[in-house]
Coordinates of C-alpha atoms in Angstrom, one line a residue:
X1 CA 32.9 1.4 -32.2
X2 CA 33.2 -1.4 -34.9
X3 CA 33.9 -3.8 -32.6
X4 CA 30.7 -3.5 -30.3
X5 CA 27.9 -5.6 -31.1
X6 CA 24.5 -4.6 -31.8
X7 CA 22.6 -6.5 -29.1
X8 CA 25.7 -4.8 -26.5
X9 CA 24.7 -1.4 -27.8
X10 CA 21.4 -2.4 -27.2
X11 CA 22.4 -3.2 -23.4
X12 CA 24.1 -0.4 -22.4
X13 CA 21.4 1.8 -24.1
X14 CA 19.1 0.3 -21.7
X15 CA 20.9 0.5 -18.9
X16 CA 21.8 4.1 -19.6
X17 CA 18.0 4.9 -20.3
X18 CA 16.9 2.8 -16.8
X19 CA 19.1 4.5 -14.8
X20 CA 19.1 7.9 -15.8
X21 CA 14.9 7.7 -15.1
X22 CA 15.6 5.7 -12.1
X23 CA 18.2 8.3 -10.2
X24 CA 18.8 7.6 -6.3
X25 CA 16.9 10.0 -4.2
X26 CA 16.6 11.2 -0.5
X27 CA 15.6 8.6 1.5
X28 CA 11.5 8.3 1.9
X29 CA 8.9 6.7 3.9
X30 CA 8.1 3.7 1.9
X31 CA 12.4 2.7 2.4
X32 CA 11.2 2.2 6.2
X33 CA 9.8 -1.2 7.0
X34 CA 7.6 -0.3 10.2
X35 CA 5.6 1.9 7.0
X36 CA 4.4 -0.8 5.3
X37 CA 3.2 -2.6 8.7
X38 CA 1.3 0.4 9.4
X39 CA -0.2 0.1 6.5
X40 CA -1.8 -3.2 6.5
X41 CA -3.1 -2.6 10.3
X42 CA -4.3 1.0 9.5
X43 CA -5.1 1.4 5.6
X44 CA -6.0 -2.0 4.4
X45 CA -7.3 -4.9 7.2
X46 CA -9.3 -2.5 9.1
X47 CA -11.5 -2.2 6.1
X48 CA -12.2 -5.9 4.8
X49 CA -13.1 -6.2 8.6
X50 CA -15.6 -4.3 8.8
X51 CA -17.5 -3.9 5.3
X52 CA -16.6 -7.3 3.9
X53 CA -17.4 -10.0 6.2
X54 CA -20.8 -11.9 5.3
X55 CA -23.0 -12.2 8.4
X56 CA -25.2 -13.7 6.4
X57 CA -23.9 -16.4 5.1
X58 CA -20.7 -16.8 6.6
X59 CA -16.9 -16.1 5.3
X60 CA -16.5 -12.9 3.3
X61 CA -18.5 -11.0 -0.1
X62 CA -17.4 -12.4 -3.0
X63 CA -18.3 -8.9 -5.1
X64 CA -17.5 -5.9 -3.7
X65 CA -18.2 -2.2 -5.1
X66 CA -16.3 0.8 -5.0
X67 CA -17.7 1.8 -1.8
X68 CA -18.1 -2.1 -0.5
X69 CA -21.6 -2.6 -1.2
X70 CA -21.6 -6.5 -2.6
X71 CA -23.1 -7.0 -6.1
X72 CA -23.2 -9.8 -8.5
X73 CA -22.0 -13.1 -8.3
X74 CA -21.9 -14.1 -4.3
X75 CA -20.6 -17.8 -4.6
X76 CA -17.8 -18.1 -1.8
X77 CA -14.7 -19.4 -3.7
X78 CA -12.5 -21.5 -1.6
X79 CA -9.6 -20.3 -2.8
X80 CA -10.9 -16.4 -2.0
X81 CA -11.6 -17.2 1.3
X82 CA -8.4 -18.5 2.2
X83 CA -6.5 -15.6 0.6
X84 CA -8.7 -13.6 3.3
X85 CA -7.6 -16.2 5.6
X86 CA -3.9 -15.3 4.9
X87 CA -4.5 -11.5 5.3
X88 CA -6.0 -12.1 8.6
X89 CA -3.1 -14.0 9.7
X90 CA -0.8 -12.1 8.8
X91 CA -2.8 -9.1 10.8
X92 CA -2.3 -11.1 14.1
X93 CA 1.3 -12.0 12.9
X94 CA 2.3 -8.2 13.1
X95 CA 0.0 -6.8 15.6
X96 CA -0.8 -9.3 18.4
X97 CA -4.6 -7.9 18.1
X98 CA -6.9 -10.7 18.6
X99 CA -9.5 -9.4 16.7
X100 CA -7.9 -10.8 13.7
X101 CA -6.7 -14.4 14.6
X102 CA -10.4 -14.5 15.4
X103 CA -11.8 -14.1 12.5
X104 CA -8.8 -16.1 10.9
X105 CA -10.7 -18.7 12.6
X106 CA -13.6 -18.4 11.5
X107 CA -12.9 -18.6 8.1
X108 CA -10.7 -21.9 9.2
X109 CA -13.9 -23.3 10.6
X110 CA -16.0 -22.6 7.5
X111 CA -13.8 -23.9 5.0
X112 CA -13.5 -27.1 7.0
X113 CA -17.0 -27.3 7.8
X114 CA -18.3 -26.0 3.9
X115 CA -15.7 -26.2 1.2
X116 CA -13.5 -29.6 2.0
X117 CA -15.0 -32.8 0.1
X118 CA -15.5 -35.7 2.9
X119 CA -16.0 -38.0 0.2
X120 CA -12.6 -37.5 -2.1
X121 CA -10.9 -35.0 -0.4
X122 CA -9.7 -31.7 -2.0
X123 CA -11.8 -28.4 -1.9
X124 CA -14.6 -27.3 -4.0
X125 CA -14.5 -25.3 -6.9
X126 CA -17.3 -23.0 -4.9
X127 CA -20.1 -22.8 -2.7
X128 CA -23.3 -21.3 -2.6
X129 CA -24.8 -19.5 -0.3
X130 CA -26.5 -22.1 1.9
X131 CA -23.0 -23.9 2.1
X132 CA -23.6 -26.5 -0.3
X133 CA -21.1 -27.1 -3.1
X134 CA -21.9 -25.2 -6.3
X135 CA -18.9 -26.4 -8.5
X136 CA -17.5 -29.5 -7.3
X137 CA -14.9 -29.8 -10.3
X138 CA -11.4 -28.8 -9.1
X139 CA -9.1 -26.4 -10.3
X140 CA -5.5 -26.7 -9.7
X141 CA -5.4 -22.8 -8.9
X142 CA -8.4 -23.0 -6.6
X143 CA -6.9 -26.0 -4.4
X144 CA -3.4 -24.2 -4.5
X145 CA -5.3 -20.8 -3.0
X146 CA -6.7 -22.5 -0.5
X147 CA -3.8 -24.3 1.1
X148 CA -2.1 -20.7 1.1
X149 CA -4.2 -19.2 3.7
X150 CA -3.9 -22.5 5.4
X151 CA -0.3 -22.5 6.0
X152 CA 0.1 -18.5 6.9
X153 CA -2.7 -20.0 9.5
X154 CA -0.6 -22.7 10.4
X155 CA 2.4 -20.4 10.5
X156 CA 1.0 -18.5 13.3
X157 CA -0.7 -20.8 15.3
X158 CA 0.8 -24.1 14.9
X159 CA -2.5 -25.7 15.1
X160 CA -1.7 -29.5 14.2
X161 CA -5.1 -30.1 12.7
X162 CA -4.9 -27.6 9.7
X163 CA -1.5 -28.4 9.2
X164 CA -3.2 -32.5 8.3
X165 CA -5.7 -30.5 5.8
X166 CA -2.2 -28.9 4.3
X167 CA -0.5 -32.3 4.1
X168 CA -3.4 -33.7 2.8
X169 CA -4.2 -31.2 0.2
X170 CA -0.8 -31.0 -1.4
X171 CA -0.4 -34.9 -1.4
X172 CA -3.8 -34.7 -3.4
X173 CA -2.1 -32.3 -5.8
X174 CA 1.2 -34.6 -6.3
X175 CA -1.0 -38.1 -6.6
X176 CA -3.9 -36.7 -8.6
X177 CA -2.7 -33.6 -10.7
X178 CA 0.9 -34.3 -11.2
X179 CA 1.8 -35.8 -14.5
X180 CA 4.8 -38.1 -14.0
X181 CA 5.5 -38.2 -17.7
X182 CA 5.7 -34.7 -18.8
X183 CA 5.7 -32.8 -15.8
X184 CA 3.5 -29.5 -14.2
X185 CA 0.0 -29.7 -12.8
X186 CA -2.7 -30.2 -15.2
X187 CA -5.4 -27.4 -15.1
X188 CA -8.9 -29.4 -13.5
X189 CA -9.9 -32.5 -12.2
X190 CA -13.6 -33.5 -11.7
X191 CA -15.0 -34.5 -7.8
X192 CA -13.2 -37.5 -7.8
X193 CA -10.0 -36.7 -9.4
X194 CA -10.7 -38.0 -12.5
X195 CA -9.4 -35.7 -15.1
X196 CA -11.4 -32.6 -16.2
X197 CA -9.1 -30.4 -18.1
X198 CA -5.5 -32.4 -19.0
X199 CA -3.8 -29.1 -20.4
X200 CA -1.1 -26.7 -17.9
X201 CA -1.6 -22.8 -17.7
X202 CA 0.8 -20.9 -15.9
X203 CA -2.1 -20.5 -13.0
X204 CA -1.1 -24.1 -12.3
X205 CA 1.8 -24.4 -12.6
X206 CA 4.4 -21.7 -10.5
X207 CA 1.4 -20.9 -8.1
X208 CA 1.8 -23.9 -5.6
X209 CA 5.5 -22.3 -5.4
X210 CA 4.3 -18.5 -4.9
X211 CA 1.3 -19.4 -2.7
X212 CA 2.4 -21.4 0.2
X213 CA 5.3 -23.7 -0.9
X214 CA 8.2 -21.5 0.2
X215 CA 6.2 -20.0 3.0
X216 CA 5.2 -23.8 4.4
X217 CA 9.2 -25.0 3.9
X218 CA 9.7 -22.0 6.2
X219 CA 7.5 -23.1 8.8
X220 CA 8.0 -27.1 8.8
X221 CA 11.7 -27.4 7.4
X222 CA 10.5 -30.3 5.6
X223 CA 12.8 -31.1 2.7
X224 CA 10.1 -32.5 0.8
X225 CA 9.0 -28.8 0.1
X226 CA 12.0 -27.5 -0.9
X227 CA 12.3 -30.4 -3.1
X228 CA 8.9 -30.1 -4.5
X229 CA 9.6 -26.4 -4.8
X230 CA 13.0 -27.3 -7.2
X231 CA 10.7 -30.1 -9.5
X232 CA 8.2 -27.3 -10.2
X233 CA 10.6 -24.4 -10.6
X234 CA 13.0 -27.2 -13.0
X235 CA 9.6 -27.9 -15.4
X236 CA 9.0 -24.3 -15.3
X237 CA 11.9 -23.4 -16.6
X238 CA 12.3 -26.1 -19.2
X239 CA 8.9 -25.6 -20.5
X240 CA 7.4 -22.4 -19.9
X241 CA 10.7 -20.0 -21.5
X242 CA 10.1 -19.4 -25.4
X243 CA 13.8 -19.7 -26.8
X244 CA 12.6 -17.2 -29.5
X245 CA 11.5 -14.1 -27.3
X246 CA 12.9 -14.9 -24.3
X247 CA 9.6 -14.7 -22.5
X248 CA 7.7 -17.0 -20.1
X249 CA 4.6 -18.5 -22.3
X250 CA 1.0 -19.4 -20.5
X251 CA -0.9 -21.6 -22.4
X252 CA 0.0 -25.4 -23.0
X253 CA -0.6 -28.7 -24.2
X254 CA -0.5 -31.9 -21.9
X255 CA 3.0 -32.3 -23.8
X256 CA 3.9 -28.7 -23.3
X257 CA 3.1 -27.6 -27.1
X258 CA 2.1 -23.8 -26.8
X259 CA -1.2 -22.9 -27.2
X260 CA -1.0 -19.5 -29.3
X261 CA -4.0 -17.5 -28.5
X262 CA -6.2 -16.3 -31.3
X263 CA -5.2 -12.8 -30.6
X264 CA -1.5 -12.5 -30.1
X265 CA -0.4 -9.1 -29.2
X266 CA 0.0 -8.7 -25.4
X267 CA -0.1 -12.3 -24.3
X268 CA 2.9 -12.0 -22.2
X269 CA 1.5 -11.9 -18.7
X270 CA 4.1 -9.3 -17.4
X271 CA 3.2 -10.0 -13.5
X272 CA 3.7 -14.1 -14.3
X273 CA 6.9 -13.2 -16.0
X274 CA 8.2 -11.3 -12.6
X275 CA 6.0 -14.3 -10.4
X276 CA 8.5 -16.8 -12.1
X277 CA 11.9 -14.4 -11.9
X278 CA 11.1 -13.8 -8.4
X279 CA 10.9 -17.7 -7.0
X280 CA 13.7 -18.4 -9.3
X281 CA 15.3 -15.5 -6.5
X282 CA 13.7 -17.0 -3.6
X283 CA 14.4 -20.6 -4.1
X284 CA 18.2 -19.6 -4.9
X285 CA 18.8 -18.1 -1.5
X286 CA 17.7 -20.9 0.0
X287 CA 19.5 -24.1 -2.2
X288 CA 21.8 -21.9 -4.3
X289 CA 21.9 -23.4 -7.3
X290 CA 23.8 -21.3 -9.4
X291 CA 21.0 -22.6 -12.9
X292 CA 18.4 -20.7 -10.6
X293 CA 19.9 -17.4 -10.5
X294 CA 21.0 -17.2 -14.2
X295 CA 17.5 -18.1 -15.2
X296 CA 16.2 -15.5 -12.4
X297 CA 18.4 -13.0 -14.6
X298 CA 17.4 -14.3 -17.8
X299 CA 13.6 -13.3 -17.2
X300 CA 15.3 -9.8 -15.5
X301 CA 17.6 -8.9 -18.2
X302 CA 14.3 -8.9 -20.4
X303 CA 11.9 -6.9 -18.2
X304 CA 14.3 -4.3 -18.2
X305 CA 15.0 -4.3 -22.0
X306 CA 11.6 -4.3 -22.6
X307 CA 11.0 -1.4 -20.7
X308 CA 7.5 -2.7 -19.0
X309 CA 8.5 -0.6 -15.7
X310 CA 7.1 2.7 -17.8
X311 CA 8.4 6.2 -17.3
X312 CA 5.7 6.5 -14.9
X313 CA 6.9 3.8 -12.3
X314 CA 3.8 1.5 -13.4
X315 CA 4.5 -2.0 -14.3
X316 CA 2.2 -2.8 -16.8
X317 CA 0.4 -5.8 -17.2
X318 CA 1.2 -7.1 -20.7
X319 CA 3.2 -6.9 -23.7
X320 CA 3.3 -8.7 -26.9
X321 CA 5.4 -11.8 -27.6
X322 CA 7.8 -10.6 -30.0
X323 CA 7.1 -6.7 -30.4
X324 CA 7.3 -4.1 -27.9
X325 CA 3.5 -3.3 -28.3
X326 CA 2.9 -3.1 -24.1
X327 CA -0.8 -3.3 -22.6
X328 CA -2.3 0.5 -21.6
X329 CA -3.2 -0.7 -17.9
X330 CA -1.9 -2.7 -14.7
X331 CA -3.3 -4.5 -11.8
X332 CA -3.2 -4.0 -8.7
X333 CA -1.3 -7.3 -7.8
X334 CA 1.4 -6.5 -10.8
X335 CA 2.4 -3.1 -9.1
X336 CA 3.2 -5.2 -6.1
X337 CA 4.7 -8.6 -7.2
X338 CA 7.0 -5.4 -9.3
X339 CA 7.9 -4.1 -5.4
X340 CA 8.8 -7.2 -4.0
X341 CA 10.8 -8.7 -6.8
X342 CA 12.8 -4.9 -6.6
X343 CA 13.8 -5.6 -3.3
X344 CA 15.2 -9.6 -3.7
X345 CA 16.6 -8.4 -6.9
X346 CA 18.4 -5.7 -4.5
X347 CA 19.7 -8.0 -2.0
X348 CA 21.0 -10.5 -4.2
X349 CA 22.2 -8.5 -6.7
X350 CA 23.7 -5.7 -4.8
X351 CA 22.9 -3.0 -7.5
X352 CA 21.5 0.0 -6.4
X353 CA 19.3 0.3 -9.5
X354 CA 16.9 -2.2 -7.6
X355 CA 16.1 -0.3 -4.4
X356 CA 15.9 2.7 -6.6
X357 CA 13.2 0.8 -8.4
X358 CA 11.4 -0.1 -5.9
X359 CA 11.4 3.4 -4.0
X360 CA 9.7 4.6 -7.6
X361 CA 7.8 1.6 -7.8
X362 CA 6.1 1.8 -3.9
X363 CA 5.6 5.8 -4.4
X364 CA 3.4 5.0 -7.1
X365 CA 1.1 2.1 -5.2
X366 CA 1.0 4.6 -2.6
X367 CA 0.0 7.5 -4.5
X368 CA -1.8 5.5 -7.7
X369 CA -3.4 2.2 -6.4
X370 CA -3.9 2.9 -2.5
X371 CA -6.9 4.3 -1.8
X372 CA -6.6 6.3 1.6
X373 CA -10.0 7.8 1.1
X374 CA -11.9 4.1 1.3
X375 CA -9.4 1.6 2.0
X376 CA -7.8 -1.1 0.0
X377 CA -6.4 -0.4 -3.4
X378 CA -8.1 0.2 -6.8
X379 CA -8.4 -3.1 -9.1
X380 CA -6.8 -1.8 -12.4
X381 CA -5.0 1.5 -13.6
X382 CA -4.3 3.1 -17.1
X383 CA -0.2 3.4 -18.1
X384 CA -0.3 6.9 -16.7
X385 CA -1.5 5.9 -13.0
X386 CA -5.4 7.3 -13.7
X387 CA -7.6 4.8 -11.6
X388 CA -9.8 2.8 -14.3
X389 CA -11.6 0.3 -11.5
X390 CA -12.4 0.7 -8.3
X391 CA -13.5 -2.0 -7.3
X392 CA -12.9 -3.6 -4.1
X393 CA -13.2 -7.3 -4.7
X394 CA -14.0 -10.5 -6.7
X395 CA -13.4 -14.1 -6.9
X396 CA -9.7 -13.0 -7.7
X397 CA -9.2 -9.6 -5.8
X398 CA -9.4 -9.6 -1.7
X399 CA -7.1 -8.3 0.9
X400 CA -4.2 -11.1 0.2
X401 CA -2.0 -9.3 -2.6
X402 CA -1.9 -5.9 -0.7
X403 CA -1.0 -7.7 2.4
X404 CA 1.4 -10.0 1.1
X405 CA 2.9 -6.7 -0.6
X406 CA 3.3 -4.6 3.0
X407 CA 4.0 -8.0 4.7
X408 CA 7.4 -8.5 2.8
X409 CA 8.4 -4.9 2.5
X410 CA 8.4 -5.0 6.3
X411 CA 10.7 -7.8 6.3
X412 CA 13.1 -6.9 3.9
X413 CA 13.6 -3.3 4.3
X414 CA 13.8 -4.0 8.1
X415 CA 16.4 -6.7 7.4
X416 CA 18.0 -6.3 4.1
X417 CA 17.9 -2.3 4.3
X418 CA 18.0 -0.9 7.2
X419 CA 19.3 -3.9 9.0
X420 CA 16.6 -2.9 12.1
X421 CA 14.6 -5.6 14.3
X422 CA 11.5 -6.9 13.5
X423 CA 8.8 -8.8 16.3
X424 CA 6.3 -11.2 15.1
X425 CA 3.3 -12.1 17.4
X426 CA 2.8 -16.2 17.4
X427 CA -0.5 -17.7 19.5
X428 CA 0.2 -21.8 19.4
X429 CA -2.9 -23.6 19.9
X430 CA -0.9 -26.5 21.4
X431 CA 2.6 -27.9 21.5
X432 CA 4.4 -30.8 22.8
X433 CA 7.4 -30.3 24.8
X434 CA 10.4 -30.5 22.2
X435 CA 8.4 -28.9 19.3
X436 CA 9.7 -25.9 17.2
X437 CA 8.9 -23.1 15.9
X438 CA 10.4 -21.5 13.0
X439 CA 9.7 -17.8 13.0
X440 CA 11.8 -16.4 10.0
X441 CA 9.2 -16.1 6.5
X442 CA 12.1 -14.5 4.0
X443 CA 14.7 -16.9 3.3
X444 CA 18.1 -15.6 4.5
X445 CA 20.2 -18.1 6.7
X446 CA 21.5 -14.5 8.6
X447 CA 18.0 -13.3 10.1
X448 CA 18.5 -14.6 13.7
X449 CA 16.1 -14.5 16.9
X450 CA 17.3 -12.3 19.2
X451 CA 14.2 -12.5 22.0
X452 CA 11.5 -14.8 23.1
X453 CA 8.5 -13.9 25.3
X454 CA 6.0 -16.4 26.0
X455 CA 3.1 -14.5 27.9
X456 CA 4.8 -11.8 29.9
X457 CA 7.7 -14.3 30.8
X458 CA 11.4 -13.7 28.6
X459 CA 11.9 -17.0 27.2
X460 CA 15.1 -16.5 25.0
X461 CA 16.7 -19.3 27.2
X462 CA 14.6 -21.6 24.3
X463 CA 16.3 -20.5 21.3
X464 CA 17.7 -23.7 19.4
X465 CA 20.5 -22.7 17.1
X466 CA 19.9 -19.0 15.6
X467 CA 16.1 -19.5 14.0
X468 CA 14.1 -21.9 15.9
X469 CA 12.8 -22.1 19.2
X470 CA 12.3 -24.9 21.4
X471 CA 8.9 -24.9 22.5
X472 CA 7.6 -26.7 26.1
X473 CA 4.5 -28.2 26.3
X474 CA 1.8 -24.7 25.8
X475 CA -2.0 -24.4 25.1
X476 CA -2.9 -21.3 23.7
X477 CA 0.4 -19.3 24.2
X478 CA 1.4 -15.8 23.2
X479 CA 4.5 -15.8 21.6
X480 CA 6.4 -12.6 20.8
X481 CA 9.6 -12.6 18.8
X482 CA 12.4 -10.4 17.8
X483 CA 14.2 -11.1 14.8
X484 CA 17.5 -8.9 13.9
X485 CA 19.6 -9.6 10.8
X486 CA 23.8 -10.2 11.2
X487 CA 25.5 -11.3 8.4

């Protein structure tokens, strides 16, 4: 075997090691979409509704207990709110029930009311309990969050005056926080945009992408946010990738010199690393650039070597740079950006492994992160799946990552798995006659609408080429759709 090399022994040993623990089984209830929408509307939403909401003082707990009693800090986070705001949406978006939408528009009105600045625009930092500002500095990843909710919100309603907050948010973000000279979003600006914190973390950087980039290009077809999508994804790539490990790096200068933490083993961020891969995945499919894809692979090819999807079907949470010394726990959010990145890597790929993977991977959020006892998922387990906090939220942990997780299985199992239909429930808070709406989320140009029903009324007559839907003049509509994929 002289002339093998060693890095192609390593390969196949990998591959030989992934897929003899990652063997093809019967199929299983988490391979069926219609599972994973049960489980927002019966394990997950129904909870946050009715132990998290703040009567009090309006939105949602910041702190939340293992059993949903809030403690501690109790500051409303803009950008936690509107994650809420997403879940909520999303709720209505697969269910119709009205109880949702309505208090996605709630939180609406109170981040309009309490968290937007009249004075410079942008949102808070956070807010006290009274509704004043209690920060007013502002963090790239706080104004990213908050726009994400807003467009899921938009997505389902069409309501033209959030979509003006959206524009005007994200214009803030690319006059104000984007550097023209070196690229990426620095980290914080003060109340009125002067600059607070000039260096770029990851948190700043892919998150406009991941949060509500893709997902607002899918509901506007605006080029601009595909385009803005390619320019963060290009700097990304550029900067972020260390050509000695192979890995994608956090920490960074103004000029993108690394910032090498004081303690260096496990500072690879394993959940960033898929974050990155998997819009690498998603912006391909929709631009195909060929550069996208290898990078995508790149990132993938070292996952797998690394072997950071243990024996145990956990991805974990962190590994060191240039040693396979791997972090003893995961988060919650990890274990689900692992799922979903399985089942692009799946479609695209065409390699069995993948679904495989995530099969293993969903069987364990099921069995190791969902709680079915007291809703929602635990915040962190150890390597071997015990729970090590239970905790059911923070200024980082709310409803949006589980639902986000359920929301996309739905979709691509149901269309890139088992090829069944999928209906989406729309209520448009006004529309001009001529206006569309674009009711396919995952990007795949061969997901078509296949049924319209406005009210009780079939409308397919109104379908405009094979995803949009020419809308007549409505106030406060009811729009169901069916989406089927054909290739």
């Amino acid at each position: 075997m002289r002339w093998f090399s060693r890095s192609a022994l390593v390969f196949i040993y990998v591959f030989v090691i992934h897929s003899c623990n990652r063997k093809p089984a019967p199929d299983s209830d988490v391979l069926k979409g219609n599972y994973w929408k049960d489980q927002v509307l019966q394990n997950i939403i129904p909870y946050w509704t009715k132990y998290a909401q703040d009567k009090q003082s309006g939105a949602f707990y910041t702190t939340l207990d293992s059993l949903w009693q809030p403690t501690g800090d109790q500051n409303k986070y803009p950008s936690m709110v509107s994650r809420h705001l997403f879940s909520f949406s999303v709720s209505y978006l697969l269910s119709g029930n009205e109880e949702y939408l309505a208090v996605a528009n709630s939180m609406v009105k109170w981040l309009l009311k309490n968290a937007w600045d009249n004075q410079f625009g942008g949102w808070y930092d956070a807010i006290d309990a009274n509704g004043k500002p209690a920060m007013t500095t502002k963090t790239t990843f706080v104004q990213v969050y908050t726009i994400t909710g807003l467009v899921m919100y938009y997505f389902v309603t069409h309501d033209s005056t959030v979509l003006q907050y959206i524009e005007k948010s994200n214009d803030l973000l690319e006059q104000k926080v984007w550097d023209n000279g070196y690229g990426g979003y620095h980290n914080r600006m003060n109340q009125d945009w002067s600059m607070a914190d000039s260096n770029k973390d990851f948190g700043s950087q892919i998150t406009p992408v991941s949060g509500y980039l893709l997902y607002l290009y899918q509901a506007t077809k605006e080029k601009k946010y595909l385009d803005q999508t390619e320019k963060i994804l290009d700097v990304t790539v550029k900067n972020m990738f260390d050509k000695e490990s192979g890995w994608i790096l956090e920490n960074f200068d103004p000029k993108w010199k690394y910032l090498t933490p004081k303690i260096d083993e496990r500072e690879i961020n394993i959940g960033h690393n898929i974050e990155v891969s998997w819009m690498l995945l998603r912006s391909y499919l929709l631009t195909g650039r060929a550069d996208q894809l290898e990078a995508a692979k790149k990132i993938t090819n070292k996952l797998e070597a690394s072997a950071v999807f243990n024996s145990k079907n956990i991805w974990l949470t962190s590994t060191a740079r240039t040693s396979p010394k791997h972090g003893t726990n995961t988060y919650w959010w990890v274990q689900a950006y692992g799922n979903m990145y399985s089942l692009y890597l799946n479609h695209i790929l065409k390699d069995d492994r993948y679904i495989n993977d995530f099969r293993h991977g969903a069987e364990c959020w099921d069995s190791r992160f969902l709680d079915k006892k007291h809703g929602d998922t635990y915040f962190s387990v150890d390597s071997a799946g015990r729970n090590r906090d239970a905790h059911r939220a923070d200024r980082f942990k709310t409803s949006y990552h589980s639902v986000e997780h359920c929301l996309l299985n739905y979709l691509c199992l149901n269309h890139w798995v088992k090829n069944e239909p999928v209906e989406l429930h729309f209520k448009i808070t006004a529309s001009k006659d001529g206006d569309h709406l674009y009711p396919v989320i995952i990007e795949d140009k061969n997901i078509k609408i296949r049924k319209v029903v406005i009210g009780d009324s079939d409308r397919t007559s109104l379908i405009e080429g094979s995803q949009s839907i020419r809308l007549p003049e409505l106030a406060k509509a009811r729009i169901t759709v069916e989406l089927i994929n054909q290739p």
